[in-house]
Short mmCIF file of C-alpha atoms (C1' of nucleotides) in Angstrom, two decimals:
data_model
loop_
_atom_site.label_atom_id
_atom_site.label_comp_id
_atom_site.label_asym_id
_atom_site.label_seq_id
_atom_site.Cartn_x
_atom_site.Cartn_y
_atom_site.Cartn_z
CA UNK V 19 78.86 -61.76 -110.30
CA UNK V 20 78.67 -63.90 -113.44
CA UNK V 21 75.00 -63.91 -114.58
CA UNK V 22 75.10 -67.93 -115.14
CA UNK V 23 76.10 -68.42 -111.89
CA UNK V 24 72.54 -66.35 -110.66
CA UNK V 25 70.50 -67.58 -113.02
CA UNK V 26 71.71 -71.43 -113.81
CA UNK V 27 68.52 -72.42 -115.11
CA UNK V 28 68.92 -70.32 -117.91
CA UNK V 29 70.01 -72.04 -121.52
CA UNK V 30 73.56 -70.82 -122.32
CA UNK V 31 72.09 -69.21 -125.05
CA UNK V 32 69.63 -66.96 -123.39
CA UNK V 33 72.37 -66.05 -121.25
CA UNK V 34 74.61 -65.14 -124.07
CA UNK V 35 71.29 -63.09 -125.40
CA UNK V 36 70.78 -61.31 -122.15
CA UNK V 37 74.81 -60.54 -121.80
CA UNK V 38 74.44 -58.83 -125.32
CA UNK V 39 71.26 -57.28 -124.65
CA UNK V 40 71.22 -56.44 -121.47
CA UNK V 41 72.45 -53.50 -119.76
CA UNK V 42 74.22 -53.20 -116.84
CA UNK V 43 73.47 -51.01 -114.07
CA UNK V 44 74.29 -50.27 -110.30
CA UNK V 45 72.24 -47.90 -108.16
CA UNK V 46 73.37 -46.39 -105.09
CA UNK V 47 71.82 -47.44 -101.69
CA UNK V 48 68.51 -45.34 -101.00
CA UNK V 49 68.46 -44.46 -104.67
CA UNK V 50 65.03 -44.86 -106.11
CA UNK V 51 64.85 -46.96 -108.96
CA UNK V 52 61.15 -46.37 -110.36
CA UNK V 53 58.26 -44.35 -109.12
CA UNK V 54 54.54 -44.35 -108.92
CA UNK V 55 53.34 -43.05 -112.73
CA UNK V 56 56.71 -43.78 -114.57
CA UNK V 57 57.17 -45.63 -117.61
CA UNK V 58 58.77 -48.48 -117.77
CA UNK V 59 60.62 -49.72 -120.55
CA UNK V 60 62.59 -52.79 -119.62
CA UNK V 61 62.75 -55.65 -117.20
CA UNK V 62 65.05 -55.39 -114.06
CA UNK V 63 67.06 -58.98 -113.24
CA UNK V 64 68.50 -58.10 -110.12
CA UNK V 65 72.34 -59.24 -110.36
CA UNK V 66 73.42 -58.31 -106.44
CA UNK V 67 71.70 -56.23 -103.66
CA UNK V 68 68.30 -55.51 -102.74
CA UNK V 69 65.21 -53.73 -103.74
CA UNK V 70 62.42 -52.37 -101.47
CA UNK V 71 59.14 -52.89 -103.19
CA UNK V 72 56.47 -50.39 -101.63
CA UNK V 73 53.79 -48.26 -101.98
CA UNK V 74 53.28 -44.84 -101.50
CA UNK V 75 50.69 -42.91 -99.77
CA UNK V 76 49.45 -39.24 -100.04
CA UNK V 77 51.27 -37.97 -97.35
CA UNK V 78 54.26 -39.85 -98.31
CA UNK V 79 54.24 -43.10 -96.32
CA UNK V 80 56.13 -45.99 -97.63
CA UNK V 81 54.17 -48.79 -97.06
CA UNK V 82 56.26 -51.73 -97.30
CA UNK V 83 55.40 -54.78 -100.24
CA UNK V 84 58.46 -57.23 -99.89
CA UNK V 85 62.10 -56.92 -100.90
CA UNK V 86 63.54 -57.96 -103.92
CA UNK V 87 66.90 -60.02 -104.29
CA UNK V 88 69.63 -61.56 -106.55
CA UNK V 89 67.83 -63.77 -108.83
CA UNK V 90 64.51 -62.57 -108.53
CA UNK V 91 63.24 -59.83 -111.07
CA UNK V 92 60.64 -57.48 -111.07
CA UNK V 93 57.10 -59.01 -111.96
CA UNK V 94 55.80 -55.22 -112.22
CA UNK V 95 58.24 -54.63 -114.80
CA UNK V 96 57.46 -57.61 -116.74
CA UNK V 97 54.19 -56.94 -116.60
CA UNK V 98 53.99 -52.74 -117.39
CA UNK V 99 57.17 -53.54 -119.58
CA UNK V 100 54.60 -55.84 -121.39
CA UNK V 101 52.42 -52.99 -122.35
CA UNK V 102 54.48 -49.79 -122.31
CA UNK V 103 52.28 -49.13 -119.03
CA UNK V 104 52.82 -47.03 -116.01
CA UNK V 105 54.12 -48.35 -112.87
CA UNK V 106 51.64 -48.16 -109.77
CA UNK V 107 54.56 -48.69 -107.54
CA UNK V 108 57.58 -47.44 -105.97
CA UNK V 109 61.24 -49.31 -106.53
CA UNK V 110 64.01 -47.91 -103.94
CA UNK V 111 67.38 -49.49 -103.74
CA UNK V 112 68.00 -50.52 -100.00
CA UNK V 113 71.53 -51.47 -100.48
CA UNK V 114 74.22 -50.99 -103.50
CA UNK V 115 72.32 -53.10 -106.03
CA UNK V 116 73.05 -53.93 -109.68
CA UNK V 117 70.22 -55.34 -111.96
CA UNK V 118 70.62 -56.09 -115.63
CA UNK V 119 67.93 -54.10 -117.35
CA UNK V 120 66.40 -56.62 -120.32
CA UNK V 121 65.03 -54.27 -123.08
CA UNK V 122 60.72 -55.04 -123.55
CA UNK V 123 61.22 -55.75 -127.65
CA UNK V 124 62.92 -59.03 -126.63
CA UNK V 125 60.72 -60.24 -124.24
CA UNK V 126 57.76 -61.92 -126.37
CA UNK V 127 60.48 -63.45 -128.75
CA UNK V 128 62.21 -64.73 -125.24
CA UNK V 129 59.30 -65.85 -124.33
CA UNK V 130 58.11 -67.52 -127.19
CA UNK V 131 61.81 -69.17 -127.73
CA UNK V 132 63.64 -70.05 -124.73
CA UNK V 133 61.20 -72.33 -121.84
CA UNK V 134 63.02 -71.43 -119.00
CA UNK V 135 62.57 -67.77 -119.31
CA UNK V 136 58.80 -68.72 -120.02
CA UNK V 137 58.97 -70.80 -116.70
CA UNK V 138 60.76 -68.17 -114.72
CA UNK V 139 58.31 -65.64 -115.71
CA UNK V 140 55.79 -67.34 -114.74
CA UNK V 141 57.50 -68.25 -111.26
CA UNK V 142 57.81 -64.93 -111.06
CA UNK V 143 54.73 -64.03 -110.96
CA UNK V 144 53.33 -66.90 -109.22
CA UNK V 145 56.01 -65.32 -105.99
CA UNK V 146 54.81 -61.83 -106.45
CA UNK V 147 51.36 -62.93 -106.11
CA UNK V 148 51.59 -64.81 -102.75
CA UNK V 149 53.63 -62.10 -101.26
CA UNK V 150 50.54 -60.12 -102.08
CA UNK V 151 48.12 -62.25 -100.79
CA UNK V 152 50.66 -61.95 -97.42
CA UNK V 153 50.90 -58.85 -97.08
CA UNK V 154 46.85 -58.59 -97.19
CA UNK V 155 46.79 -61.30 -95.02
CA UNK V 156 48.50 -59.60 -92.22
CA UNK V 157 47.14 -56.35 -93.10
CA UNK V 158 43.80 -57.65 -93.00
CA UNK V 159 43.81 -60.23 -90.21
CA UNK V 160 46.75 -59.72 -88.10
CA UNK V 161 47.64 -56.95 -85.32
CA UNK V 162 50.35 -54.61 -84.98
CA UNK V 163 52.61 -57.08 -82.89
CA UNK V 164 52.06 -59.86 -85.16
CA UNK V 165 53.07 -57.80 -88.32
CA UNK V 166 56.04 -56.28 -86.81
CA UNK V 167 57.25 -59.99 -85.37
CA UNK V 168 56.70 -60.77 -89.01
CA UNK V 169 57.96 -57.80 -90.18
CA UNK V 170 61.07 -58.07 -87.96
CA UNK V 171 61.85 -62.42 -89.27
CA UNK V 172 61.67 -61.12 -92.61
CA UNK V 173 64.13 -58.59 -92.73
CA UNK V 174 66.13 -60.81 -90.25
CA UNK V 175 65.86 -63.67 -92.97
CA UNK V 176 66.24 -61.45 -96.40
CA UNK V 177 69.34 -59.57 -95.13
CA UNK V 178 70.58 -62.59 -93.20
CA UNK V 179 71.78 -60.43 -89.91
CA UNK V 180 70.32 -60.51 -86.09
CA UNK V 181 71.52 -57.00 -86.44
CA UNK V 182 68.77 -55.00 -88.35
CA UNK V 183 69.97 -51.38 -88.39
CA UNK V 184 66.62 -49.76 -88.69
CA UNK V 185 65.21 -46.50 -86.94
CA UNK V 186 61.92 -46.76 -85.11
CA UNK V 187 60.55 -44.47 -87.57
CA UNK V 188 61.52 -46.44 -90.30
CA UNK V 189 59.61 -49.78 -89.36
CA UNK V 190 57.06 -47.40 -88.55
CA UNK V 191 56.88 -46.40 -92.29
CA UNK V 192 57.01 -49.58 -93.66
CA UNK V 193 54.27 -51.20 -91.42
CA UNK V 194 52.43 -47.89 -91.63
CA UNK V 195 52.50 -47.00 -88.15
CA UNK V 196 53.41 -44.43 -86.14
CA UNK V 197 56.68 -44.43 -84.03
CA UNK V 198 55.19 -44.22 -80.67
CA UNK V 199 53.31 -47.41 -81.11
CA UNK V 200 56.33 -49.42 -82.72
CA UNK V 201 58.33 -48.28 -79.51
CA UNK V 202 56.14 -49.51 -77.48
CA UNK V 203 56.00 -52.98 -79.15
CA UNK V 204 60.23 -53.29 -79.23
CA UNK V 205 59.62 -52.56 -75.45
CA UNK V 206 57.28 -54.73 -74.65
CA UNK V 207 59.17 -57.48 -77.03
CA UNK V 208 62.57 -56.60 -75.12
CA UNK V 209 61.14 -57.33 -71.58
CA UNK V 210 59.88 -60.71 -73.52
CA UNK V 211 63.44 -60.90 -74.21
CA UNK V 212 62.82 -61.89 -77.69
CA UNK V 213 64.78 -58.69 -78.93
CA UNK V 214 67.91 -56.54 -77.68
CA UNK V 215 67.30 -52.82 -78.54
CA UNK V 216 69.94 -50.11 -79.55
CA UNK V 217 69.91 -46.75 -80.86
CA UNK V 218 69.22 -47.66 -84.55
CA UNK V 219 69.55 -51.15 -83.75
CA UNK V 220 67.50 -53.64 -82.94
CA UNK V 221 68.79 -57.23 -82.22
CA UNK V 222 66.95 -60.14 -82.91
CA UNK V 223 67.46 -62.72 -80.06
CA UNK V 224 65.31 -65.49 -81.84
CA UNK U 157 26.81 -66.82 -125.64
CA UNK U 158 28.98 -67.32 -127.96
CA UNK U 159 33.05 -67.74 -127.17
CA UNK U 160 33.73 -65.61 -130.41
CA UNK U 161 31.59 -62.54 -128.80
CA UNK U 162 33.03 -62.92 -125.67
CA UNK U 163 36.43 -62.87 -126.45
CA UNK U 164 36.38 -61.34 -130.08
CA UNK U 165 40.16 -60.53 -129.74
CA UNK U 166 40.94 -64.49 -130.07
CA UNK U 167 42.29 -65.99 -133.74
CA UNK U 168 39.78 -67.45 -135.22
CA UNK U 169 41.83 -70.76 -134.87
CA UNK U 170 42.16 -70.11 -130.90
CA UNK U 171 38.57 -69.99 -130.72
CA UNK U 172 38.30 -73.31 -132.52
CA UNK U 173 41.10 -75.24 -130.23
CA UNK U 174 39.39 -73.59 -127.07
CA UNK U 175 35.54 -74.80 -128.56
CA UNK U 176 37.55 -77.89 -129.26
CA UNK U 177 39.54 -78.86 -125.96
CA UNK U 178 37.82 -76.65 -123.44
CA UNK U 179 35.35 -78.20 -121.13
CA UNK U 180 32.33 -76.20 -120.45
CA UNK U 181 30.84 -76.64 -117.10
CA UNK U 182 28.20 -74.15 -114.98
CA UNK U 183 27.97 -73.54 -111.46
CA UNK U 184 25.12 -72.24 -109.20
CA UNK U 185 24.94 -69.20 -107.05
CA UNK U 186 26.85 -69.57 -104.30
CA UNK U 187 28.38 -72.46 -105.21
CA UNK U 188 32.38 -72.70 -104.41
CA UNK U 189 34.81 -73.06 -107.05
CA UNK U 190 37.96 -73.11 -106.06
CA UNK U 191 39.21 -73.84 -102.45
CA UNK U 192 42.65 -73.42 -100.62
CA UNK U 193 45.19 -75.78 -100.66
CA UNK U 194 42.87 -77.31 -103.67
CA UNK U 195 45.52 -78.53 -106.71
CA UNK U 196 44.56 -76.82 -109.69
CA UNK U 197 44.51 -79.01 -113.79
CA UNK U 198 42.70 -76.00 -115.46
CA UNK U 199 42.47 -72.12 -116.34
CA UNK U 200 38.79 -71.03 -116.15
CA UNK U 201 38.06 -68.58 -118.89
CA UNK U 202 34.35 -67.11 -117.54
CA UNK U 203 31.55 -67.00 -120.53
CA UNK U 204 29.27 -65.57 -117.87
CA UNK U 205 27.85 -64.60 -114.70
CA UNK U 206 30.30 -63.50 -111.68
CA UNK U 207 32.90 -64.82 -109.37
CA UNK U 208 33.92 -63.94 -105.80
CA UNK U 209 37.69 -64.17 -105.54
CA UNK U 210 38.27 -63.72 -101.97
CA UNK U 211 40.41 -64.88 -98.82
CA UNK U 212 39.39 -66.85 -95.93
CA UNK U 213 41.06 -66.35 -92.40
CA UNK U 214 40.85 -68.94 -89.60
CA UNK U 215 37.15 -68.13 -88.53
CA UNK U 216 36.07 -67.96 -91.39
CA UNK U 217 35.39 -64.64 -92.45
CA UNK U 218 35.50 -64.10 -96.65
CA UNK U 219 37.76 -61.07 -97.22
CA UNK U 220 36.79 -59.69 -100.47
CA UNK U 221 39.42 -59.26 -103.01
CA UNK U 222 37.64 -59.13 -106.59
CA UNK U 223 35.31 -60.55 -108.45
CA UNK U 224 35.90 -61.58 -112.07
CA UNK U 225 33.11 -61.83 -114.82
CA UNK U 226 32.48 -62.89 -118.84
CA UNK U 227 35.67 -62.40 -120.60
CA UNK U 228 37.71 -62.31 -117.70
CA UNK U 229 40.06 -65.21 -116.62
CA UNK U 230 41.25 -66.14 -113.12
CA UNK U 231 44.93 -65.50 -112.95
CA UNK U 232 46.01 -67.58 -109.89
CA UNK U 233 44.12 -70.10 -111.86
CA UNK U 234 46.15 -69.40 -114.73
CA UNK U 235 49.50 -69.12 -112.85
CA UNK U 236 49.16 -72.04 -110.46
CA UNK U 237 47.75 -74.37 -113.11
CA UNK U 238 51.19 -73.93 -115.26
CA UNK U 239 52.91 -75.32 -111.86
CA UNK U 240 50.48 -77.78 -111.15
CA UNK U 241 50.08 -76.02 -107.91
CA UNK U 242 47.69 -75.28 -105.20
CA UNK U 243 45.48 -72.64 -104.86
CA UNK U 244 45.69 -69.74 -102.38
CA UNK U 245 42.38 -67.83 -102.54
CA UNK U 246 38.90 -68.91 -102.74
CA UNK U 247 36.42 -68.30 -105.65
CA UNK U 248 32.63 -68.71 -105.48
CA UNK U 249 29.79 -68.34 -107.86
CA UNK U 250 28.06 -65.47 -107.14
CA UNK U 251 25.40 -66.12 -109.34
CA UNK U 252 25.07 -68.59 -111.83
CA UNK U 253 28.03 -69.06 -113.52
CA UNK U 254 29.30 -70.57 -116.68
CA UNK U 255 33.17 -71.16 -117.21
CA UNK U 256 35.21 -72.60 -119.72
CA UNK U 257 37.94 -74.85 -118.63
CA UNK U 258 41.23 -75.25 -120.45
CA UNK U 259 43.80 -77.99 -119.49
CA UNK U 260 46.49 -76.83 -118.23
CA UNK U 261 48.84 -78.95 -121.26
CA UNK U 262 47.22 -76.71 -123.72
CA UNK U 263 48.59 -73.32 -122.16
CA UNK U 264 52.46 -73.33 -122.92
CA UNK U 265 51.79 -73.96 -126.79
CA UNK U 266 49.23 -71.42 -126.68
CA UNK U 267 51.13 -68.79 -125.53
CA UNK U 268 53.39 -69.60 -128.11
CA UNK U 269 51.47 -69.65 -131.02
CA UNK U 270 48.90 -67.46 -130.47
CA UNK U 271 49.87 -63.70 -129.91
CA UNK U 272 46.27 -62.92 -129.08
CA UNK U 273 46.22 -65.46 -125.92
CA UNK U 274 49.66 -64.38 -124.55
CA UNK U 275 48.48 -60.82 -124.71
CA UNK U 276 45.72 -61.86 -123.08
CA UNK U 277 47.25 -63.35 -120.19
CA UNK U 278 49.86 -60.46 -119.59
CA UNK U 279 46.73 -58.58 -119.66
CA UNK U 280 44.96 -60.51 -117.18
CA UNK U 281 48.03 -60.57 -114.83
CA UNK U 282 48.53 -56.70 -114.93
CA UNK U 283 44.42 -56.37 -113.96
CA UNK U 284 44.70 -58.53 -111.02
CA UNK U 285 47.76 -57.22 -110.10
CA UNK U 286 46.13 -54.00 -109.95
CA UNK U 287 43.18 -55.23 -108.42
CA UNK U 288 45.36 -56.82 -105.42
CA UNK U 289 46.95 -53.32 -104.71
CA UNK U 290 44.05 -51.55 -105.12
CA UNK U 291 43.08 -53.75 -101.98
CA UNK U 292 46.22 -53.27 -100.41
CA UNK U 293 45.89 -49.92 -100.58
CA UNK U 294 42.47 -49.57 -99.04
CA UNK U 295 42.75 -51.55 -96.52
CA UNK U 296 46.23 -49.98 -95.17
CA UNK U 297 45.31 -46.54 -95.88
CA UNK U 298 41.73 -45.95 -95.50
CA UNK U 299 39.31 -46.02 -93.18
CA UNK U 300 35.79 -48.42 -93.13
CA UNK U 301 33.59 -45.48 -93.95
CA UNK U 302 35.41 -44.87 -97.24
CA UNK U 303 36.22 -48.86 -97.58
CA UNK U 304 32.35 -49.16 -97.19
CA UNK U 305 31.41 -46.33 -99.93
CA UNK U 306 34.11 -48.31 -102.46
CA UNK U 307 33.10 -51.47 -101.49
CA UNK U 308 29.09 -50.25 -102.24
CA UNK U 309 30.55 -48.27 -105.83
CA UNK U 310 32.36 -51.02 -106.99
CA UNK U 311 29.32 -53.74 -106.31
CA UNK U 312 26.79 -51.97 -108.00
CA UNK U 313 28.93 -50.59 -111.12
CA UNK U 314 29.70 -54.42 -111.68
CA UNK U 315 26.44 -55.73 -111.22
CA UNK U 316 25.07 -53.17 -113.39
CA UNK U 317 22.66 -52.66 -110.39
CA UNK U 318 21.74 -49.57 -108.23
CA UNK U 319 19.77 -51.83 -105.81
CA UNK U 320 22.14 -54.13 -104.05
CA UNK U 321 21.07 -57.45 -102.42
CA UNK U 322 23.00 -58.16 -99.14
CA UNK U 323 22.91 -58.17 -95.84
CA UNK U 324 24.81 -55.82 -93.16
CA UNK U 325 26.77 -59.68 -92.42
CA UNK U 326 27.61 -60.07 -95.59
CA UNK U 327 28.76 -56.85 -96.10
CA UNK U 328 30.55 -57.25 -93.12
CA UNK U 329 32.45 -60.09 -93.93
CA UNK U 330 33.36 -59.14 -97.36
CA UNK U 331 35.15 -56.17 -95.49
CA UNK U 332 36.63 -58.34 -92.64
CA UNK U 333 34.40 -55.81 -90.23
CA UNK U 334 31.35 -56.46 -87.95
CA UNK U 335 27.98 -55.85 -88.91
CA UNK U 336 27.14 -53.17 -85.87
CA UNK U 337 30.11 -51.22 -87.42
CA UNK U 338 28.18 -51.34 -91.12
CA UNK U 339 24.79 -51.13 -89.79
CA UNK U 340 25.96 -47.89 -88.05
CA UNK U 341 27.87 -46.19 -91.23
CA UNK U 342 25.04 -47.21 -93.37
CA UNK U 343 22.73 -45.47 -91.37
CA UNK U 344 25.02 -42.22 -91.33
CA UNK U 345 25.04 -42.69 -95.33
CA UNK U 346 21.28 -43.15 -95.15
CA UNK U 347 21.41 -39.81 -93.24
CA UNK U 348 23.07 -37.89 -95.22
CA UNK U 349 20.53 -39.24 -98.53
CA UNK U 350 23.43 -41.24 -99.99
CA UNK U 351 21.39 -44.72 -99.72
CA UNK U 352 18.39 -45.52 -98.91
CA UNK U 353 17.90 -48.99 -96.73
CA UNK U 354 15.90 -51.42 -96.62
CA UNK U 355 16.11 -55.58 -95.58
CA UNK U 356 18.73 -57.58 -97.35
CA UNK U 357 18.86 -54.59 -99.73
CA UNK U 358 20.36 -51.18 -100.07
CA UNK U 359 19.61 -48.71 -102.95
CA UNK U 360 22.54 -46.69 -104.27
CA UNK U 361 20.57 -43.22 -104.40
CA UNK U 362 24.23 -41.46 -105.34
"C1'" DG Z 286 83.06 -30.69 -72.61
"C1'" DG Z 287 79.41 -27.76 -74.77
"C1'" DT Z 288 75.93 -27.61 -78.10
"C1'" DG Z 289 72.83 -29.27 -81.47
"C1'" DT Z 290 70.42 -32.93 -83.55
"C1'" DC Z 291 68.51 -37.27 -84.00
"C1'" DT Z 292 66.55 -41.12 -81.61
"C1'" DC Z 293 64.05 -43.20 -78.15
"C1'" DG Z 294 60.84 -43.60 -73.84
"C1'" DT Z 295 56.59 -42.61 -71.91
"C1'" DG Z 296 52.26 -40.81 -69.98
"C1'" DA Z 297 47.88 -38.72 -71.25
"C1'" DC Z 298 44.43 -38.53 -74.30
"C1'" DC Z 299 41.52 -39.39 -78.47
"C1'" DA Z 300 39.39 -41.66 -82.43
"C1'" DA Z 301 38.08 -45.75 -84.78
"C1'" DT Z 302 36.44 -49.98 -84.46
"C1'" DG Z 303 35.20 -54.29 -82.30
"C1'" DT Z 304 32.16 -56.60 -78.74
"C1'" DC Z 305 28.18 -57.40 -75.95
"C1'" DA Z 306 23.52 -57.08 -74.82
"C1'" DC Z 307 19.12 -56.49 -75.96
"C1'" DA Z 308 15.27 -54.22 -78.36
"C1'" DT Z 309 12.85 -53.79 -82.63
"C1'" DT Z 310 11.35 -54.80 -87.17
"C1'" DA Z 311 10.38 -57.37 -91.41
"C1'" DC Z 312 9.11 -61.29 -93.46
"C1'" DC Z 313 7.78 -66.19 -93.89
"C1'" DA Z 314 5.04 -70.27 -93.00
"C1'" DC Z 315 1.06 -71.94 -91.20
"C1'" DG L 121 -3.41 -63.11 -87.78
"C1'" DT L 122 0.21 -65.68 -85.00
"C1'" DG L 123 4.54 -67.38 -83.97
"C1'" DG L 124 9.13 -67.94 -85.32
"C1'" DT L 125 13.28 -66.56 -87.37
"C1'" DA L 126 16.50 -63.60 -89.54
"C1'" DA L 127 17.88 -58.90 -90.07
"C1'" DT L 128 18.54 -54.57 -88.22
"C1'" DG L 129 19.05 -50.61 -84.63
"C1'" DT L 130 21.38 -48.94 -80.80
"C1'" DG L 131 23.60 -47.87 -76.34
"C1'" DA L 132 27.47 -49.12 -73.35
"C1'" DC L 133 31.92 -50.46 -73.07
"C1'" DA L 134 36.74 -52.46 -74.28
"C1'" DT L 135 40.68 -52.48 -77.15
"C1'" DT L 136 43.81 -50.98 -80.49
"C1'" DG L 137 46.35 -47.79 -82.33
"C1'" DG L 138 47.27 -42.88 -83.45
"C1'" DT L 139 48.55 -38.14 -81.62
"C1'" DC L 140 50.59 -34.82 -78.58
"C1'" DA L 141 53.84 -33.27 -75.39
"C1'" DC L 142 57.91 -33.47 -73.37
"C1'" DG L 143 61.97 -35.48 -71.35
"C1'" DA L 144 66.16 -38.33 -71.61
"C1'" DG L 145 69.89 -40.48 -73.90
"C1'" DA L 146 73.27 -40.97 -77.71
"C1'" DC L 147 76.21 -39.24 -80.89
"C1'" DA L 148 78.78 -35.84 -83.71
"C1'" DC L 149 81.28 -31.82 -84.41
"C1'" DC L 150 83.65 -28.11 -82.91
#
DNA sequence: GGTGTCTCGTGACCAATGTCACATTACCAC
DNA sequence: GTGGTAATGTGACATTGGTCACGAGACACC
């Protein structure tokens, strides 16, 4: 995927700076691409695929943030990259994603010269920060069956299926549940007939 | 106080364009700030006293995110302000407050010319970026006794105060709880010698 | 088609927290 | 002091969600 087709808001020459720059690079679905503690050294443009933002637990728990996609970038990583700070979150690859991995040195200078990488920064963090203030919204205010309806539209939406081939245990994880309950929800949302349930299935009727 | 002692990592020419073009402006205790939905023309810098940052649901309730005091600069402010956009939080004087607002025109040329104020904002990003997970990760993984205990920790180290002025309500609604549920774990923290209680007031013994 | 493994369904039970009702206490204004 | 109001204490109960135990179904591999 050409990156002026991803990002056309970009000035050809920022685009011609990032293709020079830049590096390529492709993780694996499942991989994980940065971890509580690490350092972080560039800024992740993601080119194709999907990231699962999230954070981790004691015992492990991957408490789901929101999903990254093509043309979005990592507002962590600008912001850590900024200071040569650790991360305080986990990055995991949910599908076969490349990102183009924009070295911290040029970012001020980027910054400084090109306005739309000085707007999409910003716009950057501006969506980070209301997907935030969601997710403490519903973890705050809402109940299990609203945040896995919620849960359920946005993967539904992100991926752009009806199909979403997820274990019980896995939106269990992400919504920091346990499995038992989350079963019991899908049940009670399949004899609403809103959903169609399979063995790592689950089919959004909508 | 003086902008220079507040903020003595500012060019000396920053502080003159921010004395020059900044409007200061004080509000009482209690007095709200910022609303939801509320378009936003200006960054507040804070000179002194404390603001609330914190969510409102549909009844009403005032989820507590952070507060933010001298030399500290609201970030939604900040990031909202550069899209002339609305507001998605809340902020209230705690106490009295003075603020200094800058016009949103003035912030794209000063993060361009001065290296001290675009350090500063990355820096103020990456805090309340932290703060918002730090929230996030309370209220997903712990329970209201230990929310409680944080929520009392964090109040009096930013205060500066070991005797704390609020009610069990308050409390209450700053944790999105009810007050029986505080009453009752403030009691078994009285108990155990960890506070000592007494009307609109409880004493950090720690 | 037998066997093992992973996934899902489900009832019983428990812990945390929210809700309701009402008593008690502290403080204020007069 | 007296009366009123706001804050607090507390028991009873409901609800939500987590845990445990175990069974049933689905799928893969041989």
């Amino acid at each position: 995927m050409e990156l002026k087709n991803i990002y056309p808001q970009f000035e050809p020459e920022l685009l011609e700076l990032l293709e020079e720059k830049g590096m390529h690079k492709t993780f694996a679905a499942g991989e994980v691409i940065l971890r509580t503690g690490q350092y972080i050294k560039s800024t992740a443009l993601i080119l194709s695929g999907c990231i699962k933002i999230y954070r981790e637990n004691e015992e492990g728990g991957e408490f789901l943030m929101y999903f990254l996609q093509a043309g979005q970038a990592c507002a962590v990583s600008m912001i850590c990259a900024l200071q040569a700070d650790t991360s305080e979150i986990m990055a995991k690859a949910e599908e076969e994603t490349e990102v183009l991995l924009v070295p911290v040195e040029l970012m001020e200078s980027m910054m400084t010269k090109y306005r739309s990488w000085y707007q999409y920064v910003i716009q950057t963090y501006r969506s980070r920060f209301d997907e935030m203030l969601t997710v403490i919204d519903h973890i705050a205010f809402q109940n299990m069956d609203e945040r896995l309806e919620f849960y359920l539209k946005r993967y539904s939406e992100q991926t752009g299926k009806k199909m979403l081939e997820l274990s019980h245990q896995q939106m269990a994880d992400d919504l920091n549940s346990s499995r038992e309950v989350i079963s019991r929800l899908l049940k009670k949302m399949e004899q609403q007939g809103r959903v169609k349930l399979h063995r790592n299935l689950v089919e959004v009727v909508k």
